[in-house]
Amino acid sequence: MNKILTFVAAVAIALPAVAQTATQAEVLDAARNANDYFMAKYADPTEPTNVKKIRPSSLWTRAVYYEGLMALYGIDPKNEYIDYTDRWAAFHKWTPRDGTSTRDADNQCCSQTYLDRFVMTGDSAMMRPTMENIRGQMAETKLGYWTWIDAIQMAMPVYAQMYKITGDKAYIDHAMDMYRWSRNECGGGLFNEADGLWWRDADFDPPYKEPNGEDCYWSRGNGWIVVAMARMLDLLPEDEKHRKEYETMLVSMCKALKPLQREDGFWNVSLHDPSNYGGKELSGTAMFIYGMAYGVNHGLLDAAEFSPVIYKAWNAMVKDCLHPNGFLGYVQGTGKEPKEAQPVTYDREPDFDDFGLGAFLMAGSEITKMK
């Protein structure tokens, strides 16, 4: 690890120190600006996406945006956010992408927002298709569905939501069984306890190496896990038997990520090899500080240690990524590793411009709760 940190320091971009504070109003203004741009650009939330092919707007990239929008609503309760969400969800009949028989975690991500709305309204139509989908999956003996770490964020919180709604512990027990399979068994286990980080999928387990000889830890992939841990902890009661495992994972990952932060406040897309497409990147950075802010706000992480990290990253994103009109630059497009969708720049629009915004909104919403 010392070799890695020395290399990070050697190649980090030397920039003037970024302010390590931000007021709640400043954070909210930035989040609103980015979201207003998106809602104006996609005034009809039911329209499908068209990136190489037509996809319904219930796909995972858009579902992550709605996670962020619901987080923003939590600190900025505007009816227009709910109207926009409900138009989208009702169009898709409150049903996972590809129907209730899907087992693809990406297809299940939209259910997180459907269930949020059920909790707000009590309208069973918003929950019923998700319940059918998840109970159908639980009835199977197969656990090995989450073969890529993104899936843990896409689907695992749905199980926690169903547990919270119904009180049926079978949901959360099944989610833990699937999570442990991914962590400990898939490809020999996707989590490397020694480094406190995750390989994105079995393709990147050793002997796969980055150009500098280190393991490949993709920034956004690890970001998905950080988000999932915070989401699970936010949904589970204090006495839930699995809670400690999620707490331990969130804390260990945040501590592993802290020394890897670049001098400019961002994290590289390759966490242990800054020479492999190194540079500013928003999506992983936003996910990391969302989890760190959650940890600080809930007493899991020391505020004096992590607040400067969080504010440095947030202010860097606002300064270097957020265009005056609300467009977010430096978002790596979809993929699975550092080389995807390069180059990542201030002006380049990613193939999907929704999931990065979702992460930005989640981060900003959690940061406004910091003391």
Tab-separated table of C-alpha atoms in Angstrom:
chain	number	residue	atom	x	y	z
A	1	MET	CA	0.000	0.000	0.000
A	2	ASN	CA	2.881	2.430	0.716
A	3	LYS	CA	4.073	2.031	-2.884
A	4	ILE	CA	0.578	2.851	-4.123
A	5	LEU	CA	0.204	5.940	-1.975
A	6	THR	CA	3.621	7.204	-2.996
A	7	PHE	CA	2.680	6.801	-6.637
A	8	VAL	CA	-0.654	8.531	-6.095
A	9	ALA	CA	1.113	11.475	-4.511
A	10	ALA	CA	3.655	11.596	-7.312
A	11	VAL	CA	1.114	11.783	-10.116
A	12	ALA	CA	-1.643	13.773	-8.383
A	13	ILE	CA	-2.434	17.037	-10.050
A	14	ALA	CA	-1.095	19.937	-8.012
A	15	LEU	CA	-3.909	22.442	-7.630
A	16	PRO	CA	-4.678	25.153	-5.098
A	17	ALA	CA	-6.343	23.829	-1.979
A	18	VAL	CA	-10.077	23.337	-2.359
A	19	ALA	CA	-12.295	24.791	0.360
A	20	GLN	CA	-13.209	22.165	2.933
A	21	THR	CA	-16.604	23.540	3.876
A	22	ALA	CA	-19.897	24.253	2.128
A	23	THR	CA	-23.132	25.625	3.500
A	24	GLN	CA	-26.358	23.681	3.239
A	25	ALA	CA	-27.712	26.375	0.936
A	26	GLU	CA	-24.697	26.106	-1.381
A	27	VAL	CA	-24.973	22.343	-1.599
A	28	LEU	CA	-28.712	22.500	-2.243
A	29	ASP	CA	-28.281	25.161	-4.923
A	30	ALA	CA	-25.789	22.976	-6.789
A	31	ALA	CA	-28.059	19.919	-6.541
A	32	ARG	CA	-31.058	21.893	-7.743
A	33	ASN	CA	-29.110	23.331	-10.653
A	34	ALA	CA	-28.040	19.910	-11.872
A	35	ASN	CA	-31.489	18.405	-11.418
A	36	ASP	CA	-33.312	21.318	-13.058
A	37	TYR	CA	-31.128	20.910	-16.137
A	38	PHE	CA	-31.964	17.211	-16.352
A	39	MET	CA	-35.711	17.595	-15.824
A	40	ALA	CA	-35.840	20.299	-18.484
A	41	LYS	CA	-33.855	18.179	-20.924
A	42	TYR	CA	-36.070	15.134	-20.316
A	43	ALA	CA	-39.384	16.880	-19.812
A	44	ASP	CA	-41.238	13.654	-20.627
A	45	PRO	CA	-39.947	11.032	-18.185
A	46	THR	CA	-41.685	8.241	-20.067
A	47	GLU	CA	-39.619	8.616	-23.241
A	48	PRO	CA	-37.268	5.682	-23.876
A	49	THR	CA	-33.537	6.157	-24.137
A	50	ASN	CA	-31.813	5.736	-27.462
A	51	VAL	CA	-28.146	4.914	-26.977
A	52	LYS	CA	-27.267	2.486	-29.767
A	53	LYS	CA	-30.712	0.964	-29.266
A	54	ILE	CA	-34.084	1.830	-27.771
A	55	ARG	CA	-34.411	1.053	-24.069
A	56	PRO	CA	-37.323	1.818	-21.745
A	57	SER	CA	-36.799	4.590	-19.216
A	58	SER	CA	-37.059	2.043	-16.409
A	59	LEU	CA	-33.519	0.815	-17.109
A	60	TRP	CA	-30.960	0.908	-14.311
A	61	THR	CA	-29.278	4.160	-15.315
A	62	ARG	CA	-32.543	6.058	-14.987
A	63	ALA	CA	-33.510	4.145	-11.866
A	64	VAL	CA	-30.339	5.397	-10.152
A	65	TYR	CA	-31.333	8.934	-11.102
A	66	TYR	CA	-34.649	8.450	-9.323
A	67	GLU	CA	-32.830	7.221	-6.228
A	68	GLY	CA	-31.084	10.569	-6.269
A	69	LEU	CA	-34.273	12.479	-6.958
A	70	MET	CA	-35.999	10.851	-3.994
A	71	ALA	CA	-33.013	11.772	-1.832
A	72	LEU	CA	-33.280	15.358	-3.074
A	73	TYR	CA	-37.008	15.356	-2.303
A	74	GLY	CA	-36.120	14.369	1.254
A	75	ILE	CA	-34.340	17.698	1.784
A	76	ASP	CA	-36.193	19.783	-0.814
A	77	PRO	CA	-39.808	18.531	-0.900
A	78	LYS	CA	-41.102	19.961	-4.157
A	79	ASN	CA	-44.253	18.534	-5.674
A	80	GLU	CA	-42.696	18.694	-9.121
A	81	TYR	CA	-40.230	15.979	-8.118
A	82	ILE	CA	-43.035	13.658	-7.063
A	83	ASP	CA	-45.120	14.439	-10.143
A	84	TYR	CA	-42.147	13.681	-12.372
A	85	THR	CA	-41.466	10.427	-10.518
A	86	ASP	CA	-45.057	9.248	-10.590
A	87	ARG	CA	-45.462	9.942	-14.300
A	88	TRP	CA	-42.432	7.761	-14.917
A	89	ALA	CA	-43.402	4.966	-12.547
A	90	ALA	CA	-47.065	4.814	-13.540
A	91	PHE	CA	-46.078	4.605	-17.208
A	92	HIS	CA	-44.067	1.493	-16.345
A	93	LYS	CA	-46.968	0.157	-14.259
A	94	TRP	CA	-44.775	0.127	-11.145
A	95	THR	CA	-43.186	-3.006	-12.558
A	96	PRO	CA	-39.511	-4.003	-12.819
A	97	ARG	CA	-38.033	-3.691	-16.270
A	98	ASP	CA	-38.768	-6.837	-18.294
A	99	GLY	CA	-41.593	-7.834	-15.948
A	100	THR	CA	-42.055	-9.623	-12.664
A	101	SER	CA	-40.188	-12.738	-13.811
A	102	THR	CA	-36.883	-10.898	-14.247
A	103	ARG	CA	-33.929	-11.942	-12.119
A	104	ASP	CA	-31.559	-9.298	-13.441
A	105	ALA	CA	-30.593	-6.897	-10.644
A	106	ASP	CA	-30.337	-4.023	-13.116
A	107	ASN	CA	-33.998	-4.532	-13.983
A	108	GLN	CA	-34.966	-4.478	-10.311
A	109	CYS	CA	-33.327	-1.154	-9.455
A	110	CYS	CA	-36.409	0.871	-10.399
A	111	SER	CA	-38.315	-0.927	-7.649
A	112	GLN	CA	-36.415	1.082	-5.041
A	113	THR	CA	-38.315	4.183	-6.072
A	114	TYR	CA	-41.592	2.332	-6.506
A	115	LEU	CA	-41.340	1.153	-2.909
A	116	ASP	CA	-40.374	4.602	-1.663
A	117	ARG	CA	-43.592	5.887	-3.170
A	118	PHE	CA	-45.607	3.037	-1.677
A	119	VAL	CA	-44.335	3.979	1.783
A	120	MET	CA	-45.415	7.587	1.150
A	121	THR	CA	-48.863	6.743	-0.189
A	122	GLY	CA	-49.904	3.280	0.942
A	123	ASP	CA	-51.067	2.537	-2.613
A	124	SER	CA	-50.590	-1.207	-2.999
A	125	ALA	CA	-50.394	-0.911	-6.800
A	126	MET	CA	-46.982	0.664	-6.301
A	127	MET	CA	-45.695	-2.380	-4.400
A	128	ARG	CA	-47.515	-5.406	-5.772
A	129	PRO	CA	-45.382	-6.110	-8.890
A	130	THR	CA	-42.151	-5.779	-6.904
A	131	MET	CA	-43.415	-8.144	-4.230
A	132	GLU	CA	-44.296	-10.710	-6.899
A	133	ASN	CA	-40.887	-10.323	-8.479
A	134	ILE	CA	-38.850	-10.618	-5.286
A	135	ARG	CA	-40.879	-13.427	-3.750
A	136	GLY	CA	-40.500	-15.357	-6.989
A	137	GLN	CA	-36.737	-15.001	-6.801
A	138	MET	CA	-36.676	-15.971	-3.131
A	139	ALA	CA	-38.567	-19.171	-3.951
A	140	GLU	CA	-35.605	-20.378	-5.983
A	141	THR	CA	-32.608	-22.183	-4.510
A	142	LYS	CA	-30.123	-20.273	-6.659
A	143	LEU	CA	-28.165	-17.550	-4.885
A	144	GLY	CA	-25.593	-16.685	-7.535
A	145	TYR	CA	-27.357	-13.889	-9.381
A	146	TRP	CA	-25.200	-10.946	-8.314
A	147	THR	CA	-22.106	-11.785	-10.337
A	148	TRP	CA	-21.044	-8.148	-10.744
A	149	ILE	CA	-20.791	-5.769	-7.813
A	150	ASP	CA	-23.044	-3.100	-9.322
A	151	ALA	CA	-25.896	-5.552	-8.785
A	152	ILE	CA	-25.583	-5.299	-5.011
A	153	GLN	CA	-26.653	-1.660	-5.129
A	154	MET	CA	-29.251	-2.239	-7.802
A	155	ALA	CA	-31.171	-4.976	-6.019
A	156	MET	CA	-30.211	-5.527	-2.381
A	157	PRO	CA	-31.950	-2.404	-1.010
A	158	VAL	CA	-35.195	-3.669	-2.555
A	159	TYR	CA	-35.077	-6.639	-0.179
A	160	ALA	CA	-34.461	-4.331	2.768
A	161	GLN	CA	-37.399	-2.165	1.723
A	162	MET	CA	-39.681	-5.198	1.493
A	163	TYR	CA	-38.524	-6.289	4.947
A	164	LYS	CA	-39.220	-2.824	6.342
A	165	ILE	CA	-42.672	-2.750	4.750
A	166	THR	CA	-43.793	-6.273	5.660
A	167	GLY	CA	-41.721	-7.177	8.711
A	168	ASP	CA	-40.931	-10.509	7.046
A	169	LYS	CA	-37.310	-11.352	7.872
A	170	ALA	CA	-37.130	-13.797	4.992
A	171	TYR	CA	-36.462	-10.869	2.691
A	172	ILE	CA	-33.406	-9.616	4.502
A	173	ASP	CA	-32.091	-13.119	5.192
A	174	HIS	CA	-32.245	-13.952	1.496
A	175	ALA	CA	-30.530	-10.697	0.595
A	176	MET	CA	-27.714	-11.463	3.003
A	177	ASP	CA	-27.291	-14.956	1.564
A	178	MET	CA	-26.995	-13.501	-1.942
A	179	TYR	CA	-24.627	-10.774	-0.771
A	180	ARG	CA	-22.360	-13.264	0.999
A	181	TRP	CA	-22.270	-15.391	-2.133
A	182	SER	CA	-21.004	-12.426	-4.144
A	183	ARG	CA	-18.569	-11.358	-1.454
A	184	ASN	CA	-17.153	-14.746	-0.556
A	185	GLU	CA	-17.799	-17.207	-3.394
A	186	CYS	CA	-18.253	-15.572	-6.797
A	187	GLY	CA	-14.971	-16.046	-8.642
A	188	GLY	CA	-13.398	-17.025	-5.341
A	189	GLY	CA	-14.922	-13.963	-3.681
A	190	LEU	CA	-15.186	-10.429	-5.068
A	191	PHE	CA	-14.101	-8.648	-1.888
A	192	ASN	CA	-10.416	-8.383	-1.055
A	193	GLU	CA	-10.304	-7.943	2.694
A	194	ALA	CA	-6.591	-7.109	2.602
A	195	ASP	CA	-7.217	-3.928	0.604
A	196	GLY	CA	-10.766	-3.240	1.759
A	197	LEU	CA	-11.969	-3.022	-1.856
A	198	TRP	CA	-13.929	-5.094	-4.374
A	199	TRP	CA	-13.108	-6.528	-7.778
A	200	ARG	CA	-15.864	-5.582	-10.186
A	201	ASP	CA	-16.536	-9.185	-11.247
A	202	ALA	CA	-14.678	-12.469	-11.562
A	203	ASP	CA	-12.863	-11.250	-14.679
A	204	PHE	CA	-10.801	-8.931	-12.495
A	205	ASP	CA	-9.899	-11.323	-9.681
A	206	PRO	CA	-6.205	-12.247	-9.567
A	207	PRO	CA	-4.202	-12.998	-11.594
A	208	TYR	CA	-5.654	-9.987	-13.475
A	209	LYS	CA	-3.452	-6.933	-12.936
A	210	GLU	CA	-3.449	-3.269	-13.861
A	211	PRO	CA	-0.572	-1.898	-15.978
A	212	ASN	CA	1.360	-0.961	-12.826
A	213	GLY	CA	1.043	-4.502	-11.457
A	214	GLU	CA	-1.632	-3.744	-8.860
A	215	ASP	CA	-5.104	-5.261	-8.544
A	216	CYS	CA	-7.863	-3.626	-10.592
A	217	TYR	CA	-10.329	-1.813	-8.337
A	218	TRP	CA	-12.715	0.186	-10.491
A	219	SER	CA	-13.870	3.372	-8.827
A	220	ARG	CA	-17.551	3.305	-9.710
A	221	GLY	CA	-17.799	-0.415	-9.031
A	222	ASN	CA	-16.629	0.164	-5.487
A	223	GLY	CA	-18.921	3.158	-5.365
A	224	TRP	CA	-21.922	0.930	-5.917
A	225	ILE	CA	-20.968	-1.112	-2.854
A	226	VAL	CA	-20.506	2.002	-0.722
A	227	VAL	CA	-23.948	3.243	-1.758
A	228	ALA	CA	-25.506	-0.168	-1.106
A	229	MET	CA	-24.070	-0.332	2.409
A	230	ALA	CA	-25.388	3.114	3.307
A	231	ARG	CA	-28.782	2.337	1.770
A	232	MET	CA	-29.056	-0.922	3.706
A	233	LEU	CA	-28.125	0.715	6.991
A	234	ASP	CA	-30.662	3.454	6.390
A	235	LEU	CA	-33.416	0.887	5.918
A	236	LEU	CA	-32.637	-1.614	8.672
A	237	PRO	CA	-33.562	-1.239	12.343
A	238	GLU	CA	-30.768	-0.870	14.881
A	239	ASP	CA	-31.289	-4.375	16.257
A	240	GLU	CA	-31.355	-6.191	12.891
A	241	LYS	CA	-29.010	-9.170	13.137
A	242	HIS	CA	-27.095	-8.521	9.898
A	243	ARG	CA	-26.596	-4.824	10.461
A	244	LYS	CA	-23.076	-5.126	11.874
A	245	GLU	CA	-21.793	-6.727	8.669
A	246	TYR	CA	-22.960	-3.776	6.617
A	247	GLU	CA	-21.533	-1.294	9.104
A	248	THR	CA	-18.168	-3.045	9.079
A	249	MET	CA	-18.061	-3.075	5.287
A	250	LEU	CA	-18.931	0.603	4.954
A	251	VAL	CA	-16.357	1.681	7.508
A	252	SER	CA	-13.578	-0.513	6.136
A	253	MET	CA	-14.182	0.697	2.584
A	254	CYS	CA	-14.264	4.364	3.555
A	255	LYS	CA	-11.018	3.959	5.438
A	256	ALA	CA	-9.441	2.213	2.444
A	257	LEU	CA	-10.659	4.944	0.088
A	258	LYS	CA	-9.639	7.966	2.139
A	259	PRO	CA	-5.871	7.807	1.389
A	260	LEU	CA	-6.581	7.232	-2.309
A	261	GLN	CA	-8.262	10.606	-2.795
A	262	ARG	CA	-6.465	12.770	-5.330
A	263	GLU	CA	-5.050	16.148	-4.408
A	264	ASP	CA	-7.801	17.803	-6.446
A	265	GLY	CA	-10.528	16.040	-4.433
A	266	PHE	CA	-11.520	13.315	-6.911
A	267	TRP	CA	-10.722	9.629	-7.105
A	268	ASN	CA	-9.179	8.029	-10.190
A	269	VAL	CA	-11.208	5.488	-12.143
A	270	SER	CA	-8.542	2.902	-11.277
A	271	LEU	CA	-8.107	3.196	-7.550
A	272	HIS	CA	-4.691	1.535	-7.304
A	273	ASP	CA	-3.274	2.583	-10.660
A	274	PRO	CA	-3.465	6.335	-11.316
A	275	SER	CA	-1.552	5.822	-14.567
A	276	ASN	CA	-4.409	3.796	-16.091
A	277	TYR	CA	-6.729	6.544	-17.363
A	278	GLY	CA	-6.105	8.684	-14.310
A	279	GLY	CA	-8.047	11.894	-13.946
A	280	LYS	CA	-11.117	13.497	-12.500
A	281	GLU	CA	-14.261	11.349	-12.423
A	282	LEU	CA	-17.554	12.294	-10.833
A	283	SER	CA	-19.639	9.137	-10.436
A	284	GLY	CA	-17.302	7.145	-8.218
A	285	THR	CA	-16.315	10.269	-6.296
A	286	ALA	CA	-19.943	11.169	-5.575
A	287	MET	CA	-20.754	7.647	-4.425
A	288	PHE	CA	-17.787	7.547	-2.068
A	289	ILE	CA	-18.654	10.795	-0.327
A	290	TYR	CA	-22.316	9.836	-0.096
A	291	GLY	CA	-21.258	6.809	1.940
A	292	MET	CA	-18.747	8.816	3.948
A	293	ALA	CA	-21.308	11.505	4.733
A	294	TYR	CA	-23.763	8.831	5.799
A	295	GLY	CA	-21.102	7.327	8.041
A	296	VAL	CA	-20.344	10.693	9.634
A	297	ASN	CA	-24.024	11.512	10.119
A	298	HIS	CA	-24.669	8.202	11.873
A	299	GLY	CA	-21.608	8.086	14.081
A	300	LEU	CA	-19.783	5.365	12.161
A	301	LEU	CA	-16.973	7.619	10.920
A	302	ASP	CA	-15.107	10.356	12.739
A	303	ALA	CA	-16.307	13.752	11.533
A	304	ALA	CA	-12.966	15.470	12.106
A	305	GLU	CA	-11.223	12.875	9.942
A	306	PHE	CA	-13.743	12.520	7.124
A	307	SER	CA	-15.471	15.895	6.815
A	308	PRO	CA	-12.467	17.482	5.050
A	309	VAL	CA	-12.400	14.572	2.595
A	310	ILE	CA	-16.120	14.929	1.896
A	311	TYR	CA	-16.146	18.689	1.428
A	312	LYS	CA	-12.979	18.641	-0.644
A	313	ALA	CA	-14.605	16.186	-3.057
A	314	TRP	CA	-17.975	17.939	-3.136
A	315	ASN	CA	-16.494	21.361	-3.785
A	316	ALA	CA	-14.234	19.903	-6.464
A	317	MET	CA	-17.231	18.402	-8.251
A	318	VAL	CA	-19.131	21.685	-8.098
A	319	LYS	CA	-16.104	23.686	-9.245
A	320	ASP	CA	-14.786	21.367	-11.949
A	321	CYS	CA	-17.809	19.333	-13.141
A	322	LEU	CA	-20.960	21.421	-12.749
A	323	HIS	CA	-21.545	23.652	-15.760
A	324	PRO	CA	-23.414	26.923	-15.226
A	325	ASN	CA	-26.470	25.432	-16.978
A	326	GLY	CA	-26.486	22.354	-14.698
A	327	PHE	CA	-24.796	19.820	-16.989
A	328	LEU	CA	-22.332	17.560	-15.175
A	329	GLY	CA	-18.983	16.873	-16.784
A	330	TYR	CA	-16.315	14.297	-15.927
A	331	VAL	CA	-18.817	11.423	-15.722
A	332	GLN	CA	-17.444	8.138	-17.018
A	333	GLY	CA	-19.987	6.436	-19.269
A	334	THR	CA	-21.322	2.929	-18.760
A	335	GLY	CA	-18.964	-0.027	-18.660
A	336	LYS	CA	-17.065	-2.158	-16.185
A	337	GLU	CA	-13.464	-0.954	-15.949
A	338	PRO	CA	-11.164	2.080	-16.164
A	339	LYS	CA	-10.741	2.053	-19.945
A	340	GLU	CA	-14.480	2.392	-20.657
A	341	ALA	CA	-15.904	5.579	-22.207
A	342	GLN	CA	-12.589	7.389	-22.276
A	343	PRO	CA	-11.647	10.179	-22.373
A	344	VAL	CA	-13.652	11.496	-19.445
A	345	THR	CA	-13.697	15.286	-19.783
A	346	TYR	CA	-15.512	18.441	-18.699
A	347	ASP	CA	-17.447	18.793	-21.944
A	348	ARG	CA	-17.974	15.214	-23.047
A	349	GLU	CA	-21.489	13.922	-22.491
A	350	PRO	CA	-21.520	10.297	-21.281
A	351	ASP	CA	-23.623	7.741	-23.129
A	352	PHE	CA	-26.141	7.928	-20.286
A	353	ASP	CA	-26.301	11.184	-18.365
A	354	ASP	CA	-28.651	10.074	-15.604
A	355	PHE	CA	-26.849	7.766	-13.168
A	356	GLY	CA	-24.024	10.234	-12.506
A	357	LEU	CA	-26.606	12.850	-11.609
A	358	GLY	CA	-28.316	10.360	-9.311
A	359	ALA	CA	-25.056	9.839	-7.444
A	360	PHE	CA	-24.469	13.603	-7.280
A	361	LEU	CA	-27.933	14.179	-5.814
A	362	MET	CA	-27.508	11.415	-3.242
A	363	ALA	CA	-24.166	12.863	-2.161
A	364	GLY	CA	-25.459	16.410	-1.938
A	365	SER	CA	-28.578	15.378	-0.050
A	366	GLU	CA	-26.560	13.515	2.575
A	367	ILE	CA	-23.998	16.299	2.918
A	368	THR	CA	-26.721	18.819	3.772
A	369	LYS	CA	-27.406	16.737	6.904
A	370	MET	CA	-23.854	17.133	8.207
A	371	LYS	CA	-23.402	19.384	11.226
